[in-house]
Amino acid sequence: MFRKGKDGKTMKKEIPYKIYLTEEELPKTWYNMRADMKNKPAPLLNPGTHEVMGFNDLTPVFCDELVKQELDDDTAYFDIPEEIHNFYKMYRPSPLIRAYCLEEKLKTPAKIYYKFEGNNTSGSHKLNSAIAQAYYAKTQGLKGLTTETGAGQWGTALAMACAYFELDCKIYMVKVSYEQKPFRREVMRTYGASVTPSPSDTTQVGHKILDEFPGTGGSLGCAISEAVEVAVSSDGYRYVLGSVLNQVLLHQSIIGLECKAALDKYDIKPDMIIGCAGGGSNLGGLMAPFMGEKLRGEADYQIIAVEPASCPSFTIGKFAYDFCDTGKVCPLAKMYTLGSGFMPSPIHAGGLRYHGMSSILSQLYDDGLMEARSVAQTDVFEAAKQFIRYEGILPAPESSHALLVAVDEALKCKETGEEKTILFGLTGTGYFDMKAYEQFNDGKMTDYIPTDEELAKGFDTLPKFD
Amino acid sequence: MFRKGKDGKTMKKEIPYKIYLTEEELPKTWYNMRADMKNKPAPLLNPGTHEVMGFNDLTPVFCDELVKQELDDDTAYFDIPEEIHNFYKMYRPSPLIRAYCLEEKLKTPAKIYYKFEGNNTSGSHKLNSAIAQAYYAKTQGLKGLTTETGAGQWGTALAMACAYFELDCKIYMVKVSYEQKPFRREVMRTYGASVTPSPSDTTQVGHKILDEFPGTGGSLGCAISEAVEVAVSSDGYRYVLGSVLNQVLLHQSIIGLECKAALDKYDIKPDMIIGCAGGGSNLGGLMAPFMGEKLRGEADYQIIAVEPASCPSFTIGKFAYDFCDTGKVCPLAKMYTLGSGFMPSPIHAGGLRYHGMSSILSQLYDDGLMEARSVAQTDVFEAAKQFIRYEGILPAPESSHALLVAVDEALKCKETGEEKTILFGLTGTGYFDMKAYEQFNDGKMTDYIPTDEELAKGFDTLPKFD
């Protein structure tokens, strides 16, 4: 377990390939970054009246306990209920992996770690929040839940969670992903969920979107509108969301808390923390305890959000109140956004095709506490293909965005000789993304950057305030 | 970590959901059951002369070091080379999982454990032997390897291993699986392998089989013949096999050795050990150290091989020398077999569609040291669908054969009140088997049992000895 340090005197723990916490070490609380933020994220507003929405305004759509978590900017730690904790034990703690093989092949002096969230059937970190949301729905005595899904990872996670707690589950899946990933749909069905491609003709808002954008591949914004409509018009149902919301980031803090505990065991302090960001749930969770230290002035970290060049909410978007969904039925949130009417191109990273960004991350970014980079799809797949050779894991396209920037930073270290410690989030596996890999393998993948006209069209849909 | 026993006095370790060994505890040797067998498995024979084959007869087809392992009936432990050990650390030790949730839902007094081998990109245990075989090919200075694959798990594993050691990799994939699993092919291609559906017109033996059985979905036996032909006719290439052979069982003993070490940590002794059996690599590996104790008279275990009713090598097959492949180019092996000409129906558990069985397992079965059961496909999927709800993991159809018998045995315990400890092998995940799940979800799956005529036709192809 111990080997001599470079000076021949100090004894240092040898770092294994995978650092696993024991089940006793699994965090028993979630951490709420908002408690330590000086500038709190802006509150949700009523889309009609522009008034701040409170508990009673939100509970017709969301589960009661989740609304409490959504609105609580002060409580730093929330106990994880025992039922959720026990479910976590089925697939957590997830491994923190030292990328020894990748480092060797890159010949970098950097030390690369990744937190791998793909070892569960949903294939990603999404299950961390899905099981929590299903639990609160069950304890509230609800019949079922509705939701949207992009790449299908959130939908699968919710289907699993609902199956476990015996809740009905209705999923609206972004049409382009539904078509690219036929087997994803089947996994959700195997867990007993119903899956509808969105936009669909099963809702009023779906009809409206189809009229306006015939032939559209859909977007997360569309699918959210449909799922919300079904929830509020069905007795005993609520709507749940897999990203963006404060409550989701709270649940996902389990990723970062485990990570920090594992790193602390070996006295490792990362210099930079890198995560892909679509709605922000993964990066928000991964960075949570580190950002907490930064906010409290206890430590400093370079934190980088990576987004696709085709849907650059942070790097090109505006920090403004916007609709969370295309149908404009959800509350307004203040966030970095491309406008709810922005229709992202059908890139394969379905989980990153969202026009907006978590209010928490948006505020932190605006306050200069984190950075953002946008990257091209073909570069992302190039990094993924290198990674699978050296580290064995076939990553999801979403996760590969973070991987690409981690590799870029490691190669910079090779030039400068800096021995930086890089931590990135490998959010999931790409087993259901093989059509995208096929396209890449066949040299048929292209990059897409939105035109000024497309961006302007999106920004035009931002709500006007008097 | 400790809680009171039932009598309130003894203190017993609380068993976690997942027992992980540390990397230091990862076994450093493989265990060779043959060393402890009184009746050794029968030697391989030359298919033409029926003479026993030695080192020089086998090395034109197989890698030198692997032939040594194949022929060694005496050495009990083989050191695992450091390069292989380091690769193992990327995805091993695999978890031994206590099925707390399944037990609770079944309301059984039985204690169910499963060794889960699916947490790597190949999706199964196959990687344990693939990396070993690729390593020995690399150290021999070879250019590349050829192989066959059924469900695609072995092919993916070998593609990964070859990518890691920078070897060329040519894969012949059973046609029915190639068509059922388009994305499997793409994973192998992503790792740089070439994949050809078998039987194909790229080999002489493929031509011959296509002439005899036009429109056939292929079988592992056909694909082996093609891969061997390509290996022996290409300079710097050898053929490798993912199951059946003694060397493969040797490498797979890592599964059982880890299992035993994890159980020993908590003083657990299984009453029964259950594994699916196609060629026998998974069960042979899982049971290895337990069978060792049994052979040495140190302990007793009930060991059960589970095979599909559609391809019942153990339960209906004959114990005889037979061709390992349809094209009759491979050595003869003494094994339980349905005859190399037996064409199994296109059930979804591609990995179990092999006419024969490992010589080691065949000898042990013939000596009454283990049992075998055959099960119907729809029952297997029923068990799988129950399992994913309660334990979260979506199992491969192959693995679900073992799962079904484990559940059956747990339900028997419920009737008798016996608190048996059941260990089964969950060899892999079913992420690339969603067409099969779709068929089951839609109520369109049927069972298949070979007719007497089909069986007779297979047995007719057994070689005649003077």
PDB file of C-alpha atoms in Angstrom, chain B residues 211 218 260 281 306 364:
ATOM      1  CA  ASP B 211     -23.496 -24.290 -50.543  1.00  0.00           C
ATOM      2  CA  GLY B 218     -24.570 -19.500 -39.119  1.00  0.00           C
ATOM      3  CA  LYS B 260     -13.740 -16.967  -3.294  1.00  0.00           C
ATOM      4  CA  SER B 281     -15.671 -20.440 -20.076  1.00  0.00           C
ATOM      5  CA  VAL B 306     -27.470 -23.969 -17.264  1.00  0.00           C
ATOM      6  CA  LEU B 364     -16.317 -33.241 -14.582  1.00  0.00           C
TER       7      LEU B 364
END
